[in-house]
Each structure stands twice: as C-alpha cells, then as structure tokens.
Amino acid sequence: MNIYHLDHLQHLETEAIHVMREVAAEFERPALMFSGGKDSICLLRLAEKAFRPADIPTPFLNVDTGHHFPELNTFRDRRAAELGGKLIIRRVEDAIRNGIAIPSPGEISRNKLQIPTLLAAIEEFRFDCCIGGARRDEEKARAKERFFSFRDAFGQWDPKNQRPEIWNLYNGRINPGEHMRVFPLSNWTEMDVWEYIGQEKLEVPTIYFSHRRNCVRRQGQWLPVNDLIPPKPGEVVRELVVRVRTIGDIISTGLVESPAESVDDIIAEIAAARVTERGSRADDKSSEAAMEDRKKQGYF
Amino acid sequence: MSTSRSHPANHPVEILRFNTCGSVDDGKSTLIGRLLYDSKSLMEDQIEALERSADITGGGQINLANLTDGLRAEREQGITIDVAYRYFATPRRKFIVADTPGHVQYTRNMVTGASASNLAIVLVDARQGVIEQSRRHTYLTSLLRIPHLVIAVNKMDLVGWSEERFLEIRESFESFLPLLDIKDVKFIPLSALNGDNVVDGSKHTPWYTGPNLLGHLETVHIGSDWNLHGFRFPVQWVNRPNNPHDPRLHDFRGFSGQIAGGIVKVGQKVMILPSGLKSRIKEIWTLNGSLPEAFCPQSVTLVLEDDVDVSRGDLIVGLDSLPGMSTELHAHVCWMNPRPLQRGRKYFLKHTTQTLQAIITALENRIDIHTFEPQPAPDELAMNDIGEIRITTAKPVAYDGYVTNRLTGSFILIEQGTNQTVAAGMLLPPQEAVRPEYNDFAI
C-alpha cells in the first residue's frame, strides 16, 4: 500500500464529513440530533472535523422521553456545553400534557411517543433537516435507508419511493413543510463506532463500561431496576456487573454482563459477540416489522 | 452486523464495496445471506429471527434471503424492492454490500447501489443462462466503470454441476464482453443455497481451479481504484469563523471540501474555476493540525495565499492537468423516472457541489440493450433507458470525462417541482482543456 491510502476509518470519516458539509451548505435550518449515546458522540466529533475552526452551524436537538438513564442526560448537557453548542430539549412529558402525544391506555413505553414529540419540535423550529446517528447495520429496515432520507409534510418515510442516491451527489431539495433526515454514519458498524471512539479518544457516558447495578430478569434480558418498573412479586433482584451495549429507555434497555472497563475491552467484546447490538432492545423485538412501522411514521 | 472473526490489531483494514445484481430469483439475497452465514458474520439473534420467520412463511426451512429482504412487503412478495446495505468483515477486509434488485422497474436502484462500488457481482441462474437483465447489468457495470466484475453462475446444483453448462454461459458472456469496457472479469460456478464455492470450496466442481467468491473478494487488488492524478477540489462550504476566541482566526477564510482527484501540496499553484483566477495553497487545515499535503478522497479545508473570490460550487484545480469547461455538456444518462426524458425539458443539474439550471437540447441516441448499438435520434428516453444527450447549463461547468474522474465527471438531474432525482449522468470527455483568459491575473 502506498502512502496515499486511507484505512477503513479514514474512509468512513471523509464520507461522513462530506455529508455533513452538504447539509450545512444546502439547508437553511438544520439540527443535529444529540442524545449523548455513542453514535451521536461520533457525530459531534465529525461535526468538529467538518466545521472547525468555525462554529458548528447547527443546534443540538434531543427528545427526552423522561425515561432516559440519568447518566446519559448529565453527559449530554455537559458535552453540548463544552462544544459551545445550543442544546434544544423537547420532552415527551410536555408533549403528552399539551396533547401532542397521546399514550394508548396502559402504555408505559415512551418509545412511540417520541415520534409526535420530534415532529412537533421540527415544526416549532422549522427545521428543514435533522442529522442523526442511525446506522444501516443496526436493523433490517434501516439497511434500506439513504444518507439523505426524504420525509413528507407528515414526517413519513416511504421506502418504496426513495430518491436514487448516486456517487456522492446528494439531492437535498425539498418543498416547504417537508424535511430531510440525514445519516452520516450510514456505512458505519458498531465496531467502527467503537474503533473511532478509541482512535479519537472520545469520552462516553460511564454506563457503557462495566459497573454494579441491581437487575431483574425479564423476557430473557437483564433490565435495570428503577422506579418506573419496580420488581414484581416473585422477581428476584440481583446485583450484577453489567454494561449497556446500546442505550434506549431505562425500561427497555437490556444490560449485558460484562467486565469491559475500557474502549479496548469493549472492542474485544464486540469482536467475540454472538448477538447484535439491538438484540438487547425490547422495543425492536416486539414484531418482525417493528422498526419499519415506526420509521414510516417519522421515527428515527 | 459486526465482525465476528478476530480483529487484527495494528493492521490497516481496507474497505471493499461491492454490489450484487441479477434478475428476480437468481438468488442474490440468498448469496449474501450465505456469505454472512458462512463467514460467521451472523449473530444469534439474527439467526433466531430467521428461524422465527421460517416457521411463519417458510414451512420450517430457513430462508437466507430473509436476512436482506428487510421490509414487510418484500418478505410477503419474496422480492427485494430497494437497495439493502449489509456489512461484514474478515481479518483482511471490511465489506460494504449493496444488494440491488433485479426486476426491470427497479433498475435505477442498481445504479444507486453500484455507483460507489469497487466490484460488481452479476448473478446468473445456471438453468437460464444469459438473459436481458444479465446483459443490462453487465452493460451498466461497464458504463459506471466499476473496476472489477464477477459473474457468479448460481444454482449449479440444478444443472448437475455441469462444466459444459458453465463454459457455455461463460462463452455467451465472452461474446459480448469485448464490446464493453471492463478490464477484470472473473467467472465462478456456485450454489448460494448449498454454499458451494461461496466461502468454502466445493467437492462438486473438481474442474474449477479458481478462487471461491469470498477468497476473491478478500484479495482482488483495489489499491488503484481512486484517482490520484490531476488535483480537483469542489468547494463545498466556505469556512469563516464568526467570533473566534483565537485572534489569529479573525481573518481565517478557508474552503472546505472533499478532494475529488489528485494530490494537493502546500505552496502549490492552483486555479479557481470558472473564474480562472490563480493563487497558491497557503495551508491545508484539519482539526488534527495542518497537513503538508492531502489526497483524494480526503476531506480538508484549504486556505489560499490571495484574497480571491471563491464560493460553493467552484472547482479548485492543479495547473498540471486542467479540466474542460463549458455550458454545453455531452453525456450518457441512465433515465430513472416514469415521466420520459424529452428534448426541451428543464431540470436542475447537480454536478460536484453546484446545482444549476439546465435544458435538454438534444437526444443523440438510445442504447439497444440487446446489441449495445446506439439507435440514433430517439423521441424520448423512457424509464431505465440509457442514451447520449446534450445539455445546456445556465453557467459554465468545469468538469472531466467520467472515464478520467468519477466524481468530476458525473451529475444527477433533478425534476423541478417534485424534486425527484430523475437521471444519473456520465460526462463524455471535454473536447479541450479550459484556456483561461486572464493567464496571470493573480500572482
């Protein structure tokens, strides 16, 4: 190999930077979705690489379900402040109170209620583009999504009618009321994300590393004990050494037993893993087409 | 889906992008499923989900195609309706796979899946041999200038592993391959369903001495697939810090973009097109510090010596090899919309980082997919047609022929109103290089 050669992370990086700069150049009011999770942490680094020494030209947007891990929110707020960015938080609780999001009777999960909350935020700030950290390797419906994913005035994704995406020519043209979701990490895998975090020495929330936590076993998964879903009679609470592999809401995020204390440990663990990242998310297991259905309605 | 094979430390890993194409039922999705399954890239929950769906739709038989057919409609109809991307890795390489559907009405997706590929796999059903779709996909591979082609002759088990049949199919490809421009072609007899010659060899093909598919994907030389000759830098975004804390940045004015060809060095003389102004590279700025040089396809921010007017859509080029520049463009297009292309229609044309108004001034020919012969002066190009057209743009475009540079030689057409992407365009080489009027205006 000659010196004019990029390795796989450099390739993924230059592709993602190109995509982010296209957004900054072609949209009037873009936002960058930042949850504090590992994928969006990479997005922020890529935004620095794309836009420094100028300011990052997008505000950061997060939909807070009210069921987040507290460690995640603390990290989110601190990291956004460090980068000097404007952090916009819209809460599912407020959306429920204002009648924007309406839970089904008995529905505890906030997963679906994120959708109307996000769409209302897009309308409120008239965002014409939201940059997100979704990856195609996460899930089968995501595997079919473009870098520039067009959403109609109802926020819907139409998988049968996507714009052809050719070379590195992204078509960002939209009519008023429509918007674009853009995914710079489309071609990244879970492994790439962790290798990048390692290479760039990025800080991540502590819950990605092993720690002691009280857990209960439900539907083949260890779930964290918390006030929202207290242990039922007969359920045994066990203190285990665990970490999260992917962060969803606290009520649905499965914990994996793991001794991984560093990014290198995590990379070694993923290399040997026998289940996918989303295998630990109860929200995706609910049906074969769970993600597809949510995405069509405007989910990320 | 992540790598499950051990990850080599301190070893640069290359990415190989490939796409699979073929017609309905040639077994593309099954082949990708097989590659993932046999290279141990599948995880337990994916295999579990496969088994769950096998109980519902497959009468208990695991269907490897379900791995890539991600949408409900696809599973129900047993077809692939859009490009599905898959990722897997071996210790040698990381792979990005675009599974592109075969039926006629979705051929545009093949262009989407294939435009960035290093390699294309065209699947052929050994029973059917070469059909129109095989010719179309092979032609598109040539037109898109994908450097490497694999003809995977699938379902060999259903023709009794006949070497004769394999050679027959090979010969029918070889009868038209010379009409095309593909330098590296490999024929592999296999059975995606049973796994023969996919990741492992096959006891059924003692007469075949070539590599299995994965072995070929791991070793095919892709080091020279990027263009390192002729510096090309489409300006994407002008970087001007608003209220910099660092006083040195008060006058910072950088031009951000991805290098689309060649190498750039600090001190190098460059020209800005379309203005024709010249300057020198003062700094190659990146977050990780300034670089002495940078190359395609790196993303960087260039600072020039002179305070010249540069904006998004301009092309900064090296003086050693100048591109063409014109408002009259001549190109091959692949038409991708149900509303046909006709003379006189107006579109937006996106080329590198600029979007211009453009009008179709002539339809020169339409390629007959059976003979690859151009049929002159068609009235229109319908969906999936390929032809040569002439376009006039509202402003001059600095460009290269697609044969020299995929990034500065390509464009898309966007329909006004619906904003649909309706064509993929590949520019024919310019008649002459740009001749700047103001030869030594700056410097």
XYZ file of C-alpha atoms in Angstrom, chain A residues 1-15 17-26 45 48-55 57 136-141 143-147 157 159-175 178 186-192 195 200 245 267 270-280 285 287-289 292-293 296, chain B residues 1-5 7 12-15 17 40 42-46 49 53 66-75 77 80-87 94 96 108-109 111-112 115 144 226 228 236-237 239-242 249 252 256-258 263 265 285 287-288 293 295 297-301 312 336 348 350-353 355 402 406-407 410-412 414 417-421 424-426:
188
model
C 0.000 0.000 0.000
C 1.323 3.443 -0.872
C 1.228 6.456 1.392
C -1.792 7.848 -0.447
C -4.068 5.337 1.136
C -6.927 5.651 3.599
C -7.771 2.915 6.040
C -11.396 1.975 6.711
C -11.990 4.523 9.477
C -10.496 7.342 7.405
C -12.760 6.337 4.524
C -15.849 6.360 6.705
C -14.764 9.650 8.242
C -14.241 11.522 4.973
C -17.576 10.240 3.659
C -17.665 14.847 6.786
C -18.684 15.311 3.156
C -22.297 14.514 4.040
C -22.324 16.952 6.979
C -20.902 19.779 4.905
C -23.521 19.156 2.218
C -26.156 19.633 4.920
C -24.599 22.865 6.173
C -24.396 24.205 2.625
C -27.798 23.142 1.298
C -16.626 14.778 16.572
C -15.977 19.424 14.662
C -13.911 17.925 11.854
C -16.304 19.259 9.225
C -16.750 22.812 10.520
C -13.840 23.910 12.689
C -12.303 26.409 13.116
C -15.781 27.955 12.610
C -18.659 27.214 14.985
C -23.564 25.665 12.399
C -27.630 0.754 8.397
C -26.112 -2.210 10.199
C -28.455 -1.751 13.168
C -31.594 -3.198 11.728
C -33.159 -4.538 8.526
C -35.396 -1.542 7.807
C -30.432 -1.154 5.944
C -32.628 0.231 3.167
C -32.341 3.872 4.103
C -30.436 6.508 2.143
C -27.913 9.003 3.514
C -40.631 7.722 5.223
C -39.353 3.085 1.497
C -40.790 2.263 -1.924
C -40.231 5.726 -3.293
C -36.759 6.757 -2.174
C -34.597 9.044 -4.259
C -31.808 7.283 -6.110
C -28.521 8.202 -4.432
C -25.617 8.122 -6.835
C -21.884 8.724 -6.351
C -21.566 11.393 -3.687
C -24.283 13.577 -5.208
C -26.984 14.063 -2.593
C -30.278 15.626 -3.611
C -31.301 17.858 -0.721
C -34.097 19.730 -2.471
C -37.378 19.877 -0.573
C -40.613 21.836 -0.700
C -41.067 18.724 4.063
C -24.932 5.098 7.402
C -21.983 2.884 6.475
C -20.545 2.516 9.982
C -20.846 -0.661 12.009
C -20.941 -0.959 15.797
C -17.278 -1.986 15.607
C -16.357 1.070 13.526
C -12.795 1.919 16.990
C -10.277 9.873 18.675
C -24.310 -2.048 24.686
C -13.836 -3.680 21.070
C -17.811 -6.932 20.256
C -15.340 -8.920 18.169
C -16.349 -12.014 20.098
C -20.054 -11.147 20.425
C -22.689 -13.589 19.282
C -25.714 -11.286 19.389
C -26.254 -7.946 17.687
C -26.426 -4.680 19.474
C -30.176 -4.352 19.033
C -30.693 -7.846 20.358
C -30.754 -6.111 23.725
C -38.254 -7.306 19.345
C -42.561 -7.557 15.991
C -40.690 -8.513 12.860
C -41.532 -5.153 11.304
C -40.217 -0.378 9.708
C -43.583 0.645 11.142
C -42.821 5.104 8.333
C -23.739 -6.790 11.914
C -20.191 -6.629 13.109
C -17.175 -8.686 12.561
C -17.107 -11.956 14.422
C -13.748 -13.089 13.204
C -9.894 -8.326 14.549
C -4.753 -1.219 8.229
C -8.008 -2.696 7.037
C -9.281 -1.808 3.583
C -12.918 -1.378 2.651
C -17.633 -2.005 -1.676
C -19.768 -16.337 10.682
C -24.413 -13.537 11.658
C -25.345 -13.158 15.260
C -27.511 -15.456 17.331
C -30.470 -13.094 17.467
C -30.383 -12.729 13.676
C -35.204 -14.095 13.865
C -39.786 -16.189 10.158
C -34.912 -13.019 4.735
C -31.668 -11.544 6.031
C -31.634 -8.851 3.384
C -35.287 -8.576 2.428
C -35.962 -6.226 5.306
C -39.338 -4.747 4.534
C -42.633 -6.473 5.125
C -43.807 -6.116 1.522
C -40.617 -7.755 0.354
C -40.978 -10.728 2.626
C -43.882 -10.937 -2.100
C -36.298 -7.021 -2.948
C -37.745 -3.562 -3.575
C -34.868 -1.331 -2.685
C -31.147 -1.337 -2.227
C -30.270 -3.053 1.043
C -26.854 -2.456 2.552
C -25.028 -5.104 4.551
C -21.756 -5.046 6.398
C -14.332 -4.850 5.629
C -19.994 -2.908 2.282
C -32.491 2.610 -11.091
C -31.664 1.074 -7.745
C -27.280 2.468 -10.337
C -27.772 3.705 -6.773
C -22.120 3.873 -8.348
C -20.457 3.090 -14.412
C -9.021 6.067 -6.530
C -4.542 10.353 -7.749
C -18.371 22.652 -0.537
C -18.548 25.217 2.186
C -15.338 28.330 6.444
C -15.347 31.739 8.166
C -15.317 31.731 11.974
C -17.801 34.300 13.290
C -8.576 33.264 13.292
C -9.432 32.957 8.599
C -13.893 23.139 2.876
C -14.474 20.129 0.670
C -13.545 16.606 -0.276
C -2.919 15.357 -4.584
C 0.557 20.336 -1.521
C -6.249 22.895 7.597
C -8.919 19.531 13.100
C -5.893 17.317 13.734
C -0.188 17.509 1.506
C -5.062 13.457 -1.478
C -10.766 11.330 -1.191
C -9.712 13.209 1.969
C -11.907 15.980 3.390
C -9.888 19.096 4.222
C -10.101 22.904 4.419
C -19.523 26.865 -3.100
C -34.827 6.732 -13.817
C -31.738 21.164 -12.077
C -26.201 18.832 -9.682
C -22.529 18.447 -10.534
C -19.996 18.164 -7.683
C -21.198 20.819 -5.224
C -26.762 22.936 -8.694
C -16.345 10.271 -16.419
C -15.957 9.508 -11.476
C -16.551 12.493 -9.166
C -20.799 12.704 -13.019
C -24.033 14.571 -12.358
C -27.662 13.992 -11.453
C -33.474 16.766 -10.521
C -41.375 20.771 -8.555
C -41.273 17.158 -7.400
C -37.545 17.348 -6.581
C -37.160 13.742 -7.701
C -33.742 12.582 -8.867
C -27.661 9.683 -13.454
C -25.288 11.338 -15.908
C -21.782 10.440 -17.016
